C-alpha positions as semicolon CSV with decimal commas, in nm:
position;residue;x (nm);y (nm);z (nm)
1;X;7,063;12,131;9,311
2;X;7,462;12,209;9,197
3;X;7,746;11,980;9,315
4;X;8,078;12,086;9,346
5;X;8,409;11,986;9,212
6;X;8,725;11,936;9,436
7;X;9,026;11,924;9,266
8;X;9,256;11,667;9,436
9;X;9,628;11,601;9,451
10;X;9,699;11,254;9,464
11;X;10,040;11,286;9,511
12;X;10,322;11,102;9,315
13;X;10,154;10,743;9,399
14;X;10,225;10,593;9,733
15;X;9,867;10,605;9,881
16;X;10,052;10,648;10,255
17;X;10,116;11,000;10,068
18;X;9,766;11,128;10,029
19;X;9,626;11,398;10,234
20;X;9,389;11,264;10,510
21;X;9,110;11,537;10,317
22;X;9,185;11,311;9,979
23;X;9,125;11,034;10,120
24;X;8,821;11,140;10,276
25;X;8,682;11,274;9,940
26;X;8,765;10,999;9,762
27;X;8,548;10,751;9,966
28;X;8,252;11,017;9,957
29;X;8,240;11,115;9,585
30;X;7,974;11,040;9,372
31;X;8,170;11,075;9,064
32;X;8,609;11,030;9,058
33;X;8,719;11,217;8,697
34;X;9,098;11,060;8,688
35;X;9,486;11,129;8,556
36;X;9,671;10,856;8,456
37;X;9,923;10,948;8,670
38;X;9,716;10,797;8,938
39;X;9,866;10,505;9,101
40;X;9,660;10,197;9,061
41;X;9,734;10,157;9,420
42;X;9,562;10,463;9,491
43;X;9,301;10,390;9,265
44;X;9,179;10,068;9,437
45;X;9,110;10,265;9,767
46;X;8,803;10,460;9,580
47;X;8,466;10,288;9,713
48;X;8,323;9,999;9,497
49;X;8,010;10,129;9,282
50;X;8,158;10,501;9,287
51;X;8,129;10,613;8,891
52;X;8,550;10,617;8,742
53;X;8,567;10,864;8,398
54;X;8,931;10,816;8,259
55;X;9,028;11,121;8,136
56;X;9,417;11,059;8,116
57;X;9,626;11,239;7,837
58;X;10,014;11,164;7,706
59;X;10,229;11,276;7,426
60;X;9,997;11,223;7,066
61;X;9,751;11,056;7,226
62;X;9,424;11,170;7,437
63;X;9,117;10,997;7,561
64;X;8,951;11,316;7,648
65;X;9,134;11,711;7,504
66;X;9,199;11,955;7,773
67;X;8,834;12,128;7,643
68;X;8,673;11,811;7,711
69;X;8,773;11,741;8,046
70;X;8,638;12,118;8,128
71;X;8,318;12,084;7,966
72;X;8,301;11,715;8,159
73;X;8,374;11,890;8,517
74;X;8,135;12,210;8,466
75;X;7,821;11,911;8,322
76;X;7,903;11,716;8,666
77;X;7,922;12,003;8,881
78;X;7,622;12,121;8,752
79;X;7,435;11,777;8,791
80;X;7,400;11,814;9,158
81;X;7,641;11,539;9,214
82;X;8,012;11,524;9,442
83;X;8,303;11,514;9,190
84;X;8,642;11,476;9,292
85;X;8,894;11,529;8,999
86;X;9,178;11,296;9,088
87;X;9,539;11,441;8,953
88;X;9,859;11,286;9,003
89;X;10,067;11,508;9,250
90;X;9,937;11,860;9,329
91;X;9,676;12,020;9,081
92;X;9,824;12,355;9,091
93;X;10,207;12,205;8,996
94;X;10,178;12,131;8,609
95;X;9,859;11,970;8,682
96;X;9,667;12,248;8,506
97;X;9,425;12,267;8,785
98;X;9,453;12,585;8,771
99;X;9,258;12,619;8,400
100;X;9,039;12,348;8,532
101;X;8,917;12,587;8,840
102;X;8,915;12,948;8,608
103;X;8,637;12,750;8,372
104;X;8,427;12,612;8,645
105;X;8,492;12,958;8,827
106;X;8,355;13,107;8,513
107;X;8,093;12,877;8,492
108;X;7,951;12,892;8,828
109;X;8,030;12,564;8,924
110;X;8,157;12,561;9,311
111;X;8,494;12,378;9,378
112;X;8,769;12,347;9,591
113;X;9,091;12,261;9,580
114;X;9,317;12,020;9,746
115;X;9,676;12,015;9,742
116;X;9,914;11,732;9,692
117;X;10,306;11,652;9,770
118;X;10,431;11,722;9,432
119;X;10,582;11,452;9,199
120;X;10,904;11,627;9,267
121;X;10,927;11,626;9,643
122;X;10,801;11,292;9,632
123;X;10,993;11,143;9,390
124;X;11,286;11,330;9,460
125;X;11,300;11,208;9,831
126;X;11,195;10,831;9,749
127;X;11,557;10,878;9,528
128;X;11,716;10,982;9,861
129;X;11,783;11,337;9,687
130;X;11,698;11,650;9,877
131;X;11,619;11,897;9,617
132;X;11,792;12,200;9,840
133;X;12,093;12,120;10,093
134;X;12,348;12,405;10,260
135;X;12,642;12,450;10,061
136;X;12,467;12,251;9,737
137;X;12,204;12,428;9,630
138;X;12,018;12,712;9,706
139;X;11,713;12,685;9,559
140;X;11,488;12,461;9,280
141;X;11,292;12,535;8,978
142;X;11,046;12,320;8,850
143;X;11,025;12,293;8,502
144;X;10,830;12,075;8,227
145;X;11,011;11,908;7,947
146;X;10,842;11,915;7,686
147;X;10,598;12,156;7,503
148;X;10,243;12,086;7,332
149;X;10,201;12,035;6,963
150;X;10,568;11,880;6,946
151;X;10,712;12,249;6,948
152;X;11,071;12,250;7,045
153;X;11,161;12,353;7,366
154;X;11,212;12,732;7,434
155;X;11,447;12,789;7,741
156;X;11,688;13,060;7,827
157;X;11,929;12,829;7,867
158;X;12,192;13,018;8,039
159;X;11,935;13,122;8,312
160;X;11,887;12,762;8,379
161;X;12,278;12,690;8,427
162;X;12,282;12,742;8,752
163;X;12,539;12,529;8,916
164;X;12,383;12,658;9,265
165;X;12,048;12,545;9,155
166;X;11,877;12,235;9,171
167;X;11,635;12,131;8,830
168;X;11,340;11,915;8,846
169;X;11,223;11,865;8,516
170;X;10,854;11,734;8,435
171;X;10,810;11,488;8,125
172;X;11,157;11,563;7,987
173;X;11,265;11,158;7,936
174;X;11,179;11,198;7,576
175;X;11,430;11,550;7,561
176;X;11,672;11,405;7,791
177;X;11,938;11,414;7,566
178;X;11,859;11,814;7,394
179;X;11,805;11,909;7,770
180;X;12,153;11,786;7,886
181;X;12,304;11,887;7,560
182;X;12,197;12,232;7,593
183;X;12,272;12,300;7,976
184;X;12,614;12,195;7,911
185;X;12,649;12,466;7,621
186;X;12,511;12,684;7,852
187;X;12,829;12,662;8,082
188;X;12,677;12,405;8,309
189;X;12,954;12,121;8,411
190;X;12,880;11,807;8,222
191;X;12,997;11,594;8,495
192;X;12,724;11,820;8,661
193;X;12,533;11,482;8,870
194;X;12,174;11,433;8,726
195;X;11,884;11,171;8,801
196;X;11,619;11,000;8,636
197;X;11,331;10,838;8,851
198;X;11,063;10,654;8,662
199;X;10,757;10,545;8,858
200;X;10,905;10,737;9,229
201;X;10,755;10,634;9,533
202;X;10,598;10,315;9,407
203;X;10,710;9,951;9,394
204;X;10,773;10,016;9,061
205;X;11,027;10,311;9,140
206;X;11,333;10,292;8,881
207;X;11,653;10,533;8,942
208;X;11,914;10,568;8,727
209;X;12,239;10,808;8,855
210;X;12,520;10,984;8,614
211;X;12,595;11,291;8,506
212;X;12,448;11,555;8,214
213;X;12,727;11,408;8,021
214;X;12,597;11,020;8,060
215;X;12,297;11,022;8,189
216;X;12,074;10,999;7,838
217;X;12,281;10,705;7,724
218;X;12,224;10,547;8,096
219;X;11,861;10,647;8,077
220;X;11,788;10,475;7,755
221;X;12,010;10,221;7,817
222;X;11,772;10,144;8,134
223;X;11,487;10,119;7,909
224;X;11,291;10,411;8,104
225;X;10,957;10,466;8,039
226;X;10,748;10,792;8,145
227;X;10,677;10,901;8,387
228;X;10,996;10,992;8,459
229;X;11,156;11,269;8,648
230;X;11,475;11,437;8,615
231;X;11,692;11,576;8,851
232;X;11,996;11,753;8,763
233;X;12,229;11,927;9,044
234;X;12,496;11,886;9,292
235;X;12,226;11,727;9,542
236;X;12,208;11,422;9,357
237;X;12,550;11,292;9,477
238;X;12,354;11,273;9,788
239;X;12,178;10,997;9,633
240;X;12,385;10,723;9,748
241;X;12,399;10,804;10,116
242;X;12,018;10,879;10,155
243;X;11,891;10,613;9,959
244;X;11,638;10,476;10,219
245;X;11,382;10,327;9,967
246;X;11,445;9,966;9,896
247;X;11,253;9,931;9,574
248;X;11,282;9,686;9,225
249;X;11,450;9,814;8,939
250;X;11,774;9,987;9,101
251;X;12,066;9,985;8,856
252;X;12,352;9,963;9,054
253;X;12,601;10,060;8,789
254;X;12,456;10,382;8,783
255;X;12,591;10,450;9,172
256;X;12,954;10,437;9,049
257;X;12,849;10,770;8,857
């Protein structure tokens, strides 16, 4: 008898953020393959006795490669068991569920997929920063800030400084400073307002305000770690007014931005 794999958005880590079909799959799975971008919080609500395989991967340093993991969800599938593959925010949004599903699509193995909020709509709204607003910006792109292999990042720069445009960059902490740098060459203002949120929508939420012009200096000044998202647009001087997350960690210098 086959299984199936459902690949599951857990969303950016507040469990009052997963989908009520999540949920649901997480208490009936046999088997939970998991990110490390899952909040423990989230973690703790998977049944007692259900079998946890960590398969979490950061910069230069991987408990299971990307080949692995596949190999790992087409073996389950194929076991005749209930897998859920728990991913931080939504599979298909840099949470290559997407390569995950073409090999077990290739392999036979039935899945489905579940979405999650993103870790920039969550994030971004635990910050109190609407990633579009009327007369701020238009329209987002999602981007991630970093590539594999330590290759150096290869954007069209000047496509990306858009001053009617919001950015929310994936993984770029470690860049921060080359991404600023380089949308400010670009033509983009460098007292252009910019965010970093470390941890968003948990208890351990960090935000840090400034500008492309000081917001490195204030980021590592802050002592963020990943994950961290940034935010760079006219919509983060919205911060201030819609911050309606009390949460540890704020740095209040960073509001006089």
């Amino acid at each position: 008898m086959q299984g199936k794999v459902y690949l599951v958005g857990a969303g950016p880590g507040d469990p009052d953020l997963l989908t009520v079909k999540a949920l649901r799959l997480m208490g009936e799975a046999e088997v939970v393959v998991f990110d490390r971008l899952v909040s423990p919080e989230i973690m703790a609500l998977i049944p007692p006795g259900t079998t946890r395989i960590y398969a979490g991967k950061q910069m230069a340093r991987h408990e299971l490669v990307q080949d692995e993991i596949n190999d790992l969800l087409v073996s389950l599938g194929k076991s005749g068991r209930k897998v859920v593959r728990l991913k931080g925010g939504d599979p298909f949004v840099f949470g290559r569920g997407s390569e995950e599903a073409e090999v077990l699509s290739r392999a036979g193995v039935a899945f489905e997929v579940v979405p999650g909020i993103s870790s920039a709509s969550g994030c971004a709204t635990y910050a109190g920063i609407p990633l579009t607003h009327r007369g701020l910006s238009q329209g987002v792109r999602f981007l991630p800030g970093h590539c594999r292999d330590g290759k150096p990042l290869d954007y069209d720069w000047s496509r990306l400084a858009d001053p009617d445009c919001t950015l929310a960059i994936y993984m770029g902490l470690s860049n921060l400073g080359l991404i600023a740098a380089e949308l400010v060459r670009a033509g983009l203002a460098a007292e252009t307002p910019a965010a970093a949120v470390q941890n968003g929508t948990t208890p351990r939420q960090r935000r840090v305000l400034g500008t492309l012009a000081t917001l490195p200096a204030r980021a590592e000044a802050a002592g963020l770690k990943a994950p961290t998202l940034i935010i760079v647009g006219k919509v983060v001087s919205l911060a201030g007014a819609l911050d309606w997350f009390h949460h540890d960690g704020m740095d209040d210098q960073a509001r006089q931005a």
